[in-house]
């Protein structure tokens, strides 16, 4: 049986009301309002292919029936599972908020699980927001480092150019000194010859 067939079978099983899911053999029957073993459902759902997950997502959409609370919870579990192609934290959080806000669920056996998952999703959102802010900060720092690197290269090029100019000027100065020394030597020689003539 491929992933799509398994997903179709799982969807059909879920549409038969909130009966417990037959994932384990010998599992004792669970009361209708408990929505079955939702954690086992979450683990099984994480194995679905992208197509089977989308099919399951459609099958679990609340339609105003008696099973909506269970389907809403199962759909939230399906959509909140990390590492799946059908993950949608925003929709899962909305489904959980609806589940928790419904007065009929005040004593629901899975209310604590729904609240825990809602808190987990809220924390995940905060972490993702922090991660996004850190990534933006890192991107700004990289841009700043890139600009500083460019500026440093320009300064290095300017420094190299100035050193070259200084070297050229030093060479010219050395030549001028040499010419001046030659002129001074010739003047002394001329002065020395002029004194000898009288």
Short mmCIF file of N, CA and C in Angstrom, two decimals:
data_model
loop_
_atom_site.label_atom_id
_atom_site.label_comp_id
_atom_site.label_asym_id
_atom_site.label_seq_id
_atom_site.Cartn_x
_atom_site.Cartn_y
_atom_site.Cartn_z
N UNK A 1 0.85 -1.18 0.00
CA UNK A 1 0.00 0.00 0.00
C UNK A 1 0.89 1.25 0.00
N UNK A 2 0.65 2.14 -0.97
CA UNK A 2 1.49 3.34 -1.03
C UNK A 2 0.95 4.41 -0.08
N UNK A 3 1.70 5.54 0.01
CA UNK A 3 1.32 6.60 0.96
C UNK A 3 -0.06 7.18 0.64
N UNK A 4 -0.40 7.29 -0.65
CA UNK A 4 -1.68 7.90 -1.01
C UNK A 4 -2.83 6.98 -0.60
N UNK A 5 -2.66 5.67 -0.82
CA UNK A 5 -3.71 4.73 -0.41
C UNK A 5 -3.85 4.71 1.11
N UNK A 6 -2.71 4.78 1.80
CA UNK A 6 -2.75 4.80 3.26
C UNK A 6 -3.45 6.07 3.74
N UNK A 7 -3.17 7.18 3.07
CA UNK A 7 -3.81 8.45 3.44
C UNK A 7 -5.30 8.39 3.20
N UNK A 8 -5.72 7.80 2.09
CA UNK A 8 -7.14 7.67 1.78
C UNK A 8 -7.84 6.81 2.82
N UNK A 9 -7.20 5.70 3.19
CA UNK A 9 -7.77 4.82 4.20
C UNK A 9 -7.89 5.54 5.54
N UNK A 10 -6.86 6.27 5.92
CA UNK A 10 -6.88 7.01 7.17
C UNK A 10 -7.97 8.07 7.15
N UNK A 11 -8.14 8.75 6.00
CA UNK A 11 -9.19 9.77 5.88
C UNK A 11 -10.57 9.15 6.05
N UNK A 12 -10.78 7.99 5.44
CA UNK A 12 -12.07 7.33 5.56
C UNK A 12 -12.34 6.92 7.01
N UNK A 13 -11.29 6.45 7.69
CA UNK A 13 -11.45 6.07 9.09
C UNK A 13 -11.82 7.27 9.94
N UNK A 14 -11.22 8.42 9.65
CA UNK A 14 -11.50 9.62 10.44
C UNK A 14 -12.90 10.14 10.21
N UNK A 15 -13.42 9.92 9.01
CA UNK A 15 -14.75 10.42 8.70
C UNK A 15 -15.86 9.61 9.37
N UNK A 16 -15.52 8.51 9.99
CA UNK A 16 -16.52 7.70 10.67
C UNK A 16 -16.74 8.17 12.10
N UNK A 17 -16.80 9.45 12.29
CA UNK A 17 -17.02 10.11 13.58
C UNK A 17 -15.76 10.10 14.42
N UNK A 18 -15.90 10.31 15.70
CA UNK A 18 -14.75 10.43 16.59
C UNK A 18 -14.38 9.11 17.22
N UNK A 19 -14.61 8.05 16.54
CA UNK A 19 -14.25 6.74 17.06
C UNK A 19 -12.74 6.66 17.18
N UNK A 20 -12.23 5.86 18.12
CA UNK A 20 -10.78 5.72 18.24
C UNK A 20 -10.19 5.14 16.97
N UNK A 21 -8.99 5.60 16.64
CA UNK A 21 -8.33 5.14 15.42
C UNK A 21 -7.69 3.79 15.66
N UNK A 22 -7.82 2.86 14.72
CA UNK A 22 -7.29 1.51 14.91
C UNK A 22 -5.81 1.41 14.57
N UNK A 23 -4.96 2.18 15.26
CA UNK A 23 -3.53 2.11 14.97
C UNK A 23 -2.86 0.99 15.75
N UNK A 24 -3.33 0.70 16.96
CA UNK A 24 -2.70 -0.33 17.77
C UNK A 24 -3.63 -1.51 17.95
N UNK A 25 -3.10 -2.71 18.01
CA UNK A 25 -3.93 -3.88 18.25
C UNK A 25 -4.16 -4.02 19.74
N UNK A 26 -5.34 -4.41 20.09
CA UNK A 26 -5.63 -4.64 21.50
C UNK A 26 -5.80 -3.35 22.30
N UNK A 27 -5.93 -2.21 21.63
CA UNK A 27 -6.13 -0.95 22.35
C UNK A 27 -7.54 -0.93 22.91
N UNK A 28 -7.70 -0.62 24.19
CA UNK A 28 -9.05 -0.60 24.74
C UNK A 28 -9.87 0.51 24.11
N UNK A 29 -11.18 0.34 23.99
CA UNK A 29 -12.03 1.37 23.39
C UNK A 29 -11.93 2.66 24.20
N UNK A 30 -12.00 3.77 23.46
CA UNK A 30 -11.89 5.09 24.09
C UNK A 30 -13.24 5.77 23.95
N UNK A 31 -13.60 6.53 24.94
CA UNK A 31 -14.89 7.22 24.89
C UNK A 31 -14.95 8.14 23.69
N UNK A 32 -16.16 8.25 23.10
CA UNK A 32 -16.37 9.03 21.87
C UNK A 32 -15.83 10.44 21.99
N UNK A 33 -16.10 11.11 23.12
CA UNK A 33 -15.72 12.52 23.25
C UNK A 33 -14.22 12.73 23.45
N UNK A 34 -13.46 11.66 23.64
CA UNK A 34 -12.01 11.82 23.84
C UNK A 34 -11.25 11.92 22.52
N UNK A 35 -11.93 11.72 21.40
CA UNK A 35 -11.33 11.82 20.06
C UNK A 35 -10.30 10.74 19.78
N UNK A 36 -10.31 9.65 20.50
CA UNK A 36 -9.36 8.59 20.24
C UNK A 36 -7.96 8.95 20.72
N UNK A 37 -6.99 8.20 20.27
CA UNK A 37 -5.60 8.45 20.66
C UNK A 37 -5.00 9.49 19.71
N UNK A 38 -5.16 10.75 20.08
CA UNK A 38 -4.75 11.83 19.18
C UNK A 38 -3.23 11.90 19.02
N UNK A 39 -2.49 11.52 20.03
CA UNK A 39 -1.02 11.55 19.91
C UNK A 39 -0.54 10.48 18.94
N UNK A 40 -1.19 9.32 18.99
CA UNK A 40 -0.84 8.26 18.04
C UNK A 40 -1.24 8.71 16.62
N UNK A 41 -2.38 9.42 16.54
CA UNK A 41 -2.80 9.97 15.26
C UNK A 41 -1.74 10.94 14.73
N UNK A 42 -1.22 11.79 15.60
CA UNK A 42 -0.21 12.78 15.18
C UNK A 42 1.04 12.07 14.65
N UNK A 43 1.47 11.04 15.35
CA UNK A 43 2.65 10.30 14.90
C UNK A 43 2.40 9.63 13.55
N UNK A 44 1.20 9.05 13.38
CA UNK A 44 0.87 8.40 12.11
C UNK A 44 0.76 9.44 10.99
N UNK A 45 0.18 10.60 11.30
CA UNK A 45 0.00 11.65 10.30
C UNK A 45 1.33 12.19 9.80
N UNK A 46 2.34 12.18 10.66
CA UNK A 46 3.65 12.72 10.25
C UNK A 46 4.32 11.84 9.20
N UNK A 47 3.82 10.60 9.03
CA UNK A 47 4.38 9.69 8.04
C UNK A 47 3.73 9.83 6.67
N UNK A 48 2.68 10.65 6.59
CA UNK A 48 1.95 10.78 5.33
C UNK A 48 2.77 11.54 4.29
N UNK A 49 2.55 11.18 3.04
CA UNK A 49 3.16 11.94 1.94
C UNK A 49 2.46 13.28 1.84
N UNK A 50 3.01 14.18 1.02
CA UNK A 50 2.42 15.51 0.86
C UNK A 50 0.99 15.39 0.31
N UNK A 51 0.78 14.53 -0.68
CA UNK A 51 -0.56 14.36 -1.27
C UNK A 51 -1.54 13.78 -0.26
N UNK A 52 -1.11 12.75 0.46
CA UNK A 52 -1.98 12.12 1.46
C UNK A 52 -2.28 13.11 2.59
N UNK A 53 -1.30 13.92 2.94
CA UNK A 53 -1.51 14.94 3.98
C UNK A 53 -2.53 15.97 3.55
N UNK A 54 -2.47 16.39 2.29
CA UNK A 54 -3.45 17.35 1.78
C UNK A 54 -4.85 16.73 1.73
N UNK A 55 -4.90 15.46 1.37
CA UNK A 55 -6.17 14.74 1.35
C UNK A 55 -6.76 14.65 2.76
N UNK A 56 -5.89 14.34 3.71
CA UNK A 56 -6.32 14.26 5.11
C UNK A 56 -6.78 15.63 5.59
N UNK A 57 -6.10 16.65 5.17
CA UNK A 57 -6.44 18.02 5.56
C UNK A 57 -7.86 18.36 5.09
N UNK A 58 -8.18 17.98 3.87
CA UNK A 58 -9.53 18.22 3.34
C UNK A 58 -10.57 17.40 4.10
N UNK A 59 -10.22 16.15 4.41
CA UNK A 59 -11.17 15.27 5.08
C UNK A 59 -11.50 15.76 6.49
N UNK A 60 -10.56 16.43 7.13
CA UNK A 60 -10.74 16.86 8.53
C UNK A 60 -11.34 18.26 8.67
N UNK A 61 -11.59 18.95 7.57
CA UNK A 61 -12.13 20.31 7.66
C UNK A 61 -13.47 20.29 8.41
N UNK A 62 -13.63 21.17 9.41
CA UNK A 62 -14.91 21.23 10.14
C UNK A 62 -16.06 21.56 9.18
N UNK A 63 -17.16 20.82 9.32
CA UNK A 63 -18.31 21.01 8.43
C UNK A 63 -19.61 21.26 9.20
N UNK A 64 -19.47 21.61 10.48
CA UNK A 64 -20.66 21.91 11.26
C UNK A 64 -21.35 20.68 11.82
N UNK A 65 -20.66 19.56 11.85
CA UNK A 65 -21.26 18.33 12.38
C UNK A 65 -20.83 18.06 13.82
N UNK A 66 -21.32 16.93 14.34
CA UNK A 66 -21.01 16.55 15.72
C UNK A 66 -19.52 16.23 15.89
N UNK A 67 -18.86 15.86 14.81
CA UNK A 67 -17.46 15.46 14.90
C UNK A 67 -16.49 16.65 14.77
N UNK A 68 -17.01 17.85 14.63
CA UNK A 68 -16.14 18.98 14.35
C UNK A 68 -15.06 19.21 15.40
N UNK A 69 -15.40 19.04 16.69
CA UNK A 69 -14.39 19.27 17.73
C UNK A 69 -13.22 18.31 17.59
N UNK A 70 -13.54 17.03 17.39
CA UNK A 70 -12.48 16.04 17.22
C UNK A 70 -11.68 16.31 15.94
N UNK A 71 -12.40 16.61 14.85
CA UNK A 71 -11.70 16.88 13.59
C UNK A 71 -10.86 18.15 13.67
N UNK A 72 -11.38 19.15 14.38
CA UNK A 72 -10.62 20.39 14.56
C UNK A 72 -9.31 20.11 15.30
N UNK A 73 -9.40 19.32 16.35
CA UNK A 73 -8.21 18.96 17.12
C UNK A 73 -7.25 18.12 16.29
N UNK A 74 -7.77 17.13 15.58
CA UNK A 74 -6.91 16.29 14.74
C UNK A 74 -6.25 17.10 13.63
N UNK A 75 -7.03 18.00 13.03
CA UNK A 75 -6.47 18.83 11.96
C UNK A 75 -5.37 19.74 12.51
N UNK A 76 -5.58 20.29 13.70
CA UNK A 76 -4.55 21.13 14.32
C UNK A 76 -3.28 20.31 14.58
N UNK A 77 -3.46 19.07 15.04
CA UNK A 77 -2.31 18.19 15.26
C UNK A 77 -1.59 17.89 13.95
N UNK A 78 -2.38 17.64 12.90
CA UNK A 78 -1.80 17.36 11.58
C UNK A 78 -0.99 18.55 11.07
N UNK A 79 -1.59 19.74 11.15
CA UNK A 79 -0.96 20.94 10.57
C UNK A 79 0.20 21.47 11.40
N UNK A 80 0.27 21.10 12.66
CA UNK A 80 1.33 21.63 13.52
C UNK A 80 2.56 20.73 13.58
N UNK A 81 2.51 19.62 12.89
CA UNK A 81 3.63 18.67 12.95
C UNK A 81 4.81 19.21 12.15
N UNK A 82 5.94 19.48 12.80
CA UNK A 82 7.12 19.98 12.07
C UNK A 82 7.66 18.94 11.09
N UNK A 83 8.28 19.43 10.04
CA UNK A 83 8.94 18.55 9.08
C UNK A 83 8.00 17.90 8.08
N UNK A 84 6.77 18.41 7.97
CA UNK A 84 5.85 17.85 7.00
C UNK A 84 5.56 18.89 5.92
N UNK A 85 5.18 18.40 4.74
CA UNK A 85 4.93 19.30 3.61
C UNK A 85 3.63 20.09 3.79
N UNK A 86 2.76 19.62 4.68
CA UNK A 86 1.45 20.27 4.85
C UNK A 86 1.37 21.07 6.14
N UNK A 87 2.49 21.32 6.77
CA UNK A 87 2.50 22.09 8.03
C UNK A 87 1.99 23.51 7.79
N UNK A 88 1.12 23.97 8.70
CA UNK A 88 0.58 25.33 8.62
C UNK A 88 0.28 25.77 10.05
N UNK A 89 1.27 26.37 10.69
CA UNK A 89 1.14 26.77 12.10
C UNK A 89 0.02 27.77 12.32
N UNK A 90 -0.16 28.69 11.38
CA UNK A 90 -1.19 29.73 11.55
C UNK A 90 -2.59 29.09 11.58
N UNK A 91 -2.85 28.19 10.63
CA UNK A 91 -4.16 27.54 10.61
C UNK A 91 -4.34 26.66 11.84
N UNK A 92 -3.29 25.95 12.23
CA UNK A 92 -3.37 25.09 13.42
C UNK A 92 -3.68 25.92 14.66
N UNK A 93 -3.03 27.07 14.79
CA UNK A 93 -3.29 27.94 15.95
C UNK A 93 -4.73 28.43 15.95
N UNK A 94 -5.26 28.76 14.77
CA UNK A 94 -6.65 29.20 14.67
C UNK A 94 -7.63 28.10 15.07
N UNK A 95 -7.35 26.88 14.62
CA UNK A 95 -8.21 25.74 14.97
C UNK A 95 -8.19 25.48 16.48
N UNK A 96 -7.01 25.57 17.07
CA UNK A 96 -6.89 25.35 18.51
C UNK A 96 -7.59 26.46 19.29
N UNK A 97 -7.46 27.69 18.80
CA UNK A 97 -8.14 28.81 19.46
C UNK A 97 -9.66 28.59 19.43
N UNK A 98 -10.18 28.12 18.29
CA UNK A 98 -11.62 27.83 18.18
C UNK A 98 -12.02 26.70 19.14
N UNK A 99 -11.19 25.67 19.19
CA UNK A 99 -11.46 24.52 20.06
C UNK A 99 -11.50 24.97 21.52
N UNK A 100 -10.52 25.77 21.92
CA UNK A 100 -10.42 26.21 23.32
C UNK A 100 -11.49 27.25 23.67
N UNK A 101 -11.92 28.03 22.69
CA UNK A 101 -12.92 29.07 22.95
C UNK A 101 -14.34 28.52 23.03
N UNK A 102 -14.54 27.32 22.51
CA UNK A 102 -15.89 26.73 22.49
C UNK A 102 -16.27 26.30 23.92
N UNK A 103 -17.33 26.89 24.49
CA UNK A 103 -17.73 26.52 25.86
C UNK A 103 -18.06 25.04 26.00
N UNK A 104 -18.48 24.42 24.91
CA UNK A 104 -18.80 22.98 24.96
C UNK A 104 -17.56 22.14 25.26
N UNK A 105 -16.38 22.71 25.05
CA UNK A 105 -15.13 21.96 25.28
C UNK A 105 -14.50 22.27 26.64
N UNK A 106 -15.23 22.94 27.51
CA UNK A 106 -14.66 23.33 28.82
C UNK A 106 -14.19 22.12 29.61
N UNK A 107 -14.89 21.01 29.49
CA UNK A 107 -14.53 19.79 30.23
C UNK A 107 -14.01 18.69 29.29
N UNK A 108 -13.66 19.06 28.08
CA UNK A 108 -13.22 18.06 27.09
C UNK A 108 -11.95 17.35 27.58
N UNK A 109 -11.88 16.02 27.43
CA UNK A 109 -10.69 15.28 27.89
C UNK A 109 -9.38 15.72 27.21
N UNK A 110 -9.48 16.28 26.00
CA UNK A 110 -8.27 16.68 25.28
C UNK A 110 -7.98 18.19 25.41
N UNK A 111 -8.73 18.88 26.26
CA UNK A 111 -8.54 20.33 26.39
C UNK A 111 -7.12 20.68 26.83
N UNK A 112 -6.58 19.93 27.78
CA UNK A 112 -5.21 20.21 28.27
C UNK A 112 -4.20 20.04 27.13
N UNK A 113 -4.40 19.00 26.32
CA UNK A 113 -3.50 18.78 25.17
C UNK A 113 -3.63 19.94 24.18
N UNK A 114 -4.86 20.37 23.91
CA UNK A 114 -5.08 21.48 22.98
C UNK A 114 -4.41 22.76 23.50
N UNK A 115 -4.54 23.01 24.80
CA UNK A 115 -3.92 24.20 25.41
C UNK A 115 -2.40 24.12 25.32
N UNK A 116 -1.86 22.92 25.58
CA UNK A 116 -0.41 22.73 25.50
C UNK A 116 0.09 22.95 24.08
N UNK A 117 -0.63 22.42 23.10
CA UNK A 117 -0.24 22.59 21.71
C UNK A 117 -0.36 24.05 21.29
N UNK A 118 -1.41 24.73 21.76
CA UNK A 118 -1.57 26.16 21.45
C UNK A 118 -0.40 26.96 22.02
N UNK A 119 0.01 26.64 23.25
CA UNK A 119 1.17 27.31 23.85
C UNK A 119 2.44 27.02 23.06
N UNK A 120 2.58 25.76 22.63
CA UNK A 120 3.76 25.38 21.84
C UNK A 120 3.82 26.17 20.53
N UNK A 121 2.66 26.31 19.88
CA UNK A 121 2.61 27.06 18.62
C UNK A 121 2.91 28.54 18.85
N UNK A 122 2.40 29.09 19.96
CA UNK A 122 2.67 30.50 20.28
C UNK A 122 4.17 30.70 20.52
N UNK A 123 4.77 29.77 21.25
CA UNK A 123 6.21 29.85 21.51
C UNK A 123 7.00 29.70 20.22
N UNK A 124 6.55 28.80 19.36
CA UNK A 124 7.21 28.60 18.07
C UNK A 124 7.15 29.87 17.23
N UNK A 125 5.98 30.54 17.26
CA UNK A 125 5.84 31.81 16.53
C UNK A 125 6.81 32.85 17.06
N UNK A 126 6.91 32.92 18.40
CA UNK A 126 7.85 33.87 19.01
C UNK A 126 9.29 33.56 18.62
N UNK A 127 9.63 32.28 18.65
CA UNK A 127 10.99 31.88 18.27
C UNK A 127 11.28 32.20 16.81
N UNK A 128 10.27 31.95 15.95
CA UNK A 128 10.45 32.26 14.53
C UNK A 128 10.58 33.77 14.31
N UNK A 129 9.81 34.55 15.08
CA UNK A 129 9.91 36.01 14.98
C UNK A 129 11.29 36.47 15.43
N UNK A 130 11.77 35.89 16.55
CA UNK A 130 13.12 36.23 17.03
C UNK A 130 14.18 35.83 16.02
N UNK A 131 14.00 34.64 15.45
CA UNK A 131 14.94 34.16 14.44
C UNK A 131 14.94 35.10 13.24
N UNK A 132 13.74 35.53 12.83
CA UNK A 132 13.65 36.47 11.71
C UNK A 132 14.36 37.77 12.01
N UNK A 133 14.17 38.28 13.24
CA UNK A 133 14.83 39.52 13.64
C UNK A 133 16.35 39.35 13.66
N UNK A 134 16.80 38.20 14.17
CA UNK A 134 18.24 37.94 14.20
C UNK A 134 18.81 37.80 12.80
N UNK A 135 18.04 37.16 11.90
CA UNK A 135 18.50 37.02 10.52
C UNK A 135 18.60 38.38 9.84
N UNK A 136 17.63 39.26 10.12
CA UNK A 136 17.68 40.62 9.56
C UNK A 136 18.88 41.37 10.11
N UNK A 137 19.11 41.22 11.42
CA UNK A 137 20.26 41.88 12.05
C UNK A 137 21.57 41.36 11.46
N UNK A 138 21.62 40.04 11.26
CA UNK A 138 22.81 39.43 10.67
C UNK A 138 23.02 39.93 9.25
N UNK A 139 21.92 40.05 8.49
CA UNK A 139 22.02 40.55 7.11
C UNK A 139 22.53 41.99 7.11
N UNK A 140 22.04 42.81 8.07
CA UNK A 140 22.54 44.20 8.17
C UNK A 140 24.02 44.23 8.52
N UNK A 141 24.42 43.36 9.46
CA UNK A 141 25.83 43.31 9.85
C UNK A 141 26.71 42.85 8.69
N UNK A 142 26.19 41.92 7.90
CA UNK A 142 26.95 41.46 6.73
C UNK A 142 27.11 42.58 5.72
N UNK A 143 26.02 43.35 5.52
CA UNK A 143 26.09 44.49 4.61
C UNK A 143 27.10 45.52 5.13
N UNK A 144 27.05 45.74 6.45
CA UNK A 144 27.97 46.70 7.06
C UNK A 144 29.42 46.21 6.91
N UNK A 145 29.63 44.91 7.16
CA UNK A 145 30.97 44.33 7.02
C UNK A 145 31.44 44.43 5.57
N UNK A 146 30.50 44.21 4.63
CA UNK A 146 30.84 44.30 3.21
C UNK A 146 31.25 45.73 2.85
N UNK A 147 30.48 46.71 3.37
CA UNK A 147 30.80 48.11 3.11
C UNK A 147 32.14 48.48 3.73
N UNK A 148 32.39 47.99 4.96
CA UNK A 148 33.67 48.28 5.63
C UNK A 148 34.83 47.62 4.88
N UNK A 149 34.61 46.41 4.38
CA UNK A 149 35.64 45.73 3.61
C UNK A 149 35.97 46.51 2.34
N UNK A 150 34.91 47.01 1.68
CA UNK A 150 35.11 47.81 0.47
C UNK A 150 35.87 49.09 0.80
N UNK A 151 35.48 49.71 1.91
CA UNK A 151 36.16 50.95 2.33
C UNK A 151 37.62 50.66 2.68
N UNK A 152 37.86 49.53 3.35
CA UNK A 152 39.23 49.16 3.70
C UNK A 152 40.07 48.93 2.44
N UNK A 153 39.48 48.27 1.45
CA UNK A 153 40.20 48.04 0.19
C UNK A 153 40.53 49.36 -0.50
N UNK A 154 39.56 50.30 -0.45
CA UNK A 154 39.81 51.61 -1.04
C UNK A 154 40.94 52.33 -0.30
N UNK A 155 40.92 52.24 1.04
CA UNK A 155 41.99 52.86 1.84
C UNK A 155 43.34 52.21 1.56
N UNK A 156 43.33 50.90 1.41
CA UNK A 156 44.58 50.19 1.10
C UNK A 156 45.10 50.62 -0.28
N UNK A 157 44.18 50.78 -1.24
CA UNK A 157 44.59 51.22 -2.58
C UNK A 157 45.13 52.65 -2.51
N UNK A 158 44.45 53.51 -1.72
CA UNK A 158 44.92 54.90 -1.56
C UNK A 158 46.28 54.92 -0.88
N UNK A 159 46.46 54.10 0.15
CA UNK A 159 47.74 54.02 0.86
C UNK A 159 48.84 53.55 -0.07
N UNK A 160 48.55 52.53 -0.89
CA UNK A 160 49.55 52.03 -1.84
C UNK A 160 49.91 53.11 -2.85
N UNK A 161 48.89 53.87 -3.30
CA UNK A 161 49.14 54.95 -4.25
C UNK A 161 49.99 56.05 -3.62
N UNK A 162 49.67 56.40 -2.35
CA UNK A 162 50.45 57.43 -1.64
C UNK A 162 51.89 56.96 -1.42
N UNK A 163 52.06 55.69 -1.08
CA UNK A 163 53.42 55.16 -0.89
C UNK A 163 54.21 55.24 -2.19
N UNK A 164 53.53 54.93 -3.28
CA UNK A 164 54.19 55.01 -4.59
C UNK A 164 54.60 56.45 -4.89
N UNK A 165 53.68 57.39 -4.58
CA UNK A 165 54.00 58.81 -4.80
C UNK A 165 55.16 59.26 -3.92
N UNK A 166 55.13 58.82 -2.65
CA UNK A 166 56.22 59.18 -1.73
C UNK A 166 57.53 58.61 -2.24
N UNK A 167 57.50 57.39 -2.71
CA UNK A 167 58.72 56.74 -3.23
C UNK A 167 59.25 57.51 -4.45
N UNK A 168 58.31 57.90 -5.34
CA UNK A 168 58.70 58.67 -6.53
C UNK A 168 59.30 60.01 -6.12
N UNK A 169 58.61 60.68 -5.17
CA UNK A 169 59.11 61.99 -4.71
C UNK A 169 60.45 61.85 -3.99
N UNK A 170 60.62 60.76 -3.23
CA UNK A 170 61.89 60.53 -2.56
C UNK A 170 63.00 60.32 -3.58
N UNK A 171 62.66 59.58 -4.64
CA UNK A 171 63.64 59.36 -5.70
C UNK A 171 64.01 60.68 -6.39
N UNK A 172 63.00 61.51 -6.65
CA UNK A 172 63.24 62.82 -7.27
C UNK A 172 64.08 63.70 -6.34
N UNK A 173 63.76 63.65 -5.05
CA UNK A 173 64.53 64.44 -4.07
C UNK A 173 65.98 63.98 -4.03
N UNK A 174 66.17 62.65 -4.06
CA UNK A 174 67.55 62.11 -4.08
C UNK A 174 68.29 62.57 -5.33
N UNK A 175 67.57 62.59 -6.47
CA UNK A 175 68.21 63.07 -7.70
C UNK A 175 68.57 64.55 -7.59
N UNK A 176 67.65 65.35 -7.03
CA UNK A 176 67.92 66.79 -6.85
C UNK A 176 69.12 67.00 -5.93
N UNK A 177 69.20 66.21 -4.86
CA UNK A 177 70.35 66.33 -3.94
C UNK A 177 71.64 65.98 -4.66
N UNK A 178 71.55 64.93 -5.48
CA UNK A 178 72.75 64.53 -6.23
C UNK A 178 73.17 65.63 -7.20
N UNK A 179 72.16 66.23 -7.89
CA UNK A 179 72.47 67.34 -8.82
C UNK A 179 73.06 68.52 -8.06
N UNK A 180 72.44 68.80 -6.88
CA UNK A 180 72.94 69.92 -6.07
C UNK A 180 74.37 69.66 -5.62
N UNK A 181 74.66 68.44 -5.23
CA UNK A 181 76.03 68.12 -4.81
C UNK A 181 77.00 68.26 -5.99
N UNK A 182 76.54 67.81 -7.18
CA UNK A 182 77.39 67.98 -8.37
C UNK A 182 77.65 69.45 -8.66
N UNK A 183 76.58 70.27 -8.57
CA UNK A 183 76.74 71.72 -8.83
C UNK A 183 77.68 72.33 -7.80
N UNK A 184 77.48 71.97 -6.51
CA UNK A 184 78.36 72.51 -5.46
C UNK A 184 79.81 72.11 -5.69
N UNK A 185 79.99 70.87 -6.12
CA UNK A 185 81.36 70.39 -6.37
C UNK A 185 81.97 71.16 -7.54
N UNK A 186 81.20 71.42 -8.58
CA UNK A 186 81.71 72.17 -9.74
C UNK A 186 82.00 73.61 -9.36
N UNK A 187 81.12 74.20 -8.55
CA UNK A 187 81.36 75.59 -8.11
C UNK A 187 82.64 75.67 -7.30
N UNK A 188 82.86 74.71 -6.43
CA UNK A 188 84.10 74.73 -5.63
C UNK A 188 85.32 74.56 -6.54
N UNK A 189 85.13 73.69 -7.54
CA UNK A 189 86.26 73.48 -8.46
C UNK A 189 86.54 74.75 -9.25
N UNK A 190 85.48 75.45 -9.68
CA UNK A 190 85.66 76.69 -10.43
C UNK A 190 86.27 77.76 -9.54
N UNK A 191 85.78 77.83 -8.30
CA UNK A 191 86.34 78.82 -7.34
C UNK A 191 87.82 78.53 -7.07
N UNK A 192 88.17 77.29 -6.97
CA UNK A 192 89.56 76.91 -6.71
C UNK A 192 90.46 77.27 -7.88
N UNK A 193 89.98 77.12 -9.11
CA UNK A 193 90.77 77.45 -10.30
C UNK A 193 90.90 78.98 -10.43
N UNK A 194 89.83 79.69 -10.04
CA UNK A 194 89.87 81.16 -10.13
C UNK A 194 90.88 81.75 -9.16
N UNK A 195 91.10 81.13 -8.04
CA UNK A 195 92.06 81.66 -7.07
C UNK A 195 93.49 81.41 -7.56
N UNK A 196 93.67 80.34 -8.32
CA UNK A 196 95.02 80.03 -8.78
C UNK A 196 95.48 80.96 -9.90
N UNK A 197 94.57 81.47 -10.71
CA UNK A 197 94.93 82.26 -11.89
C UNK A 197 95.69 83.57 -11.55
N UNK A 198 95.38 84.39 -10.63
CA UNK A 198 96.11 85.65 -10.40
C UNK A 198 97.50 85.32 -9.97
#
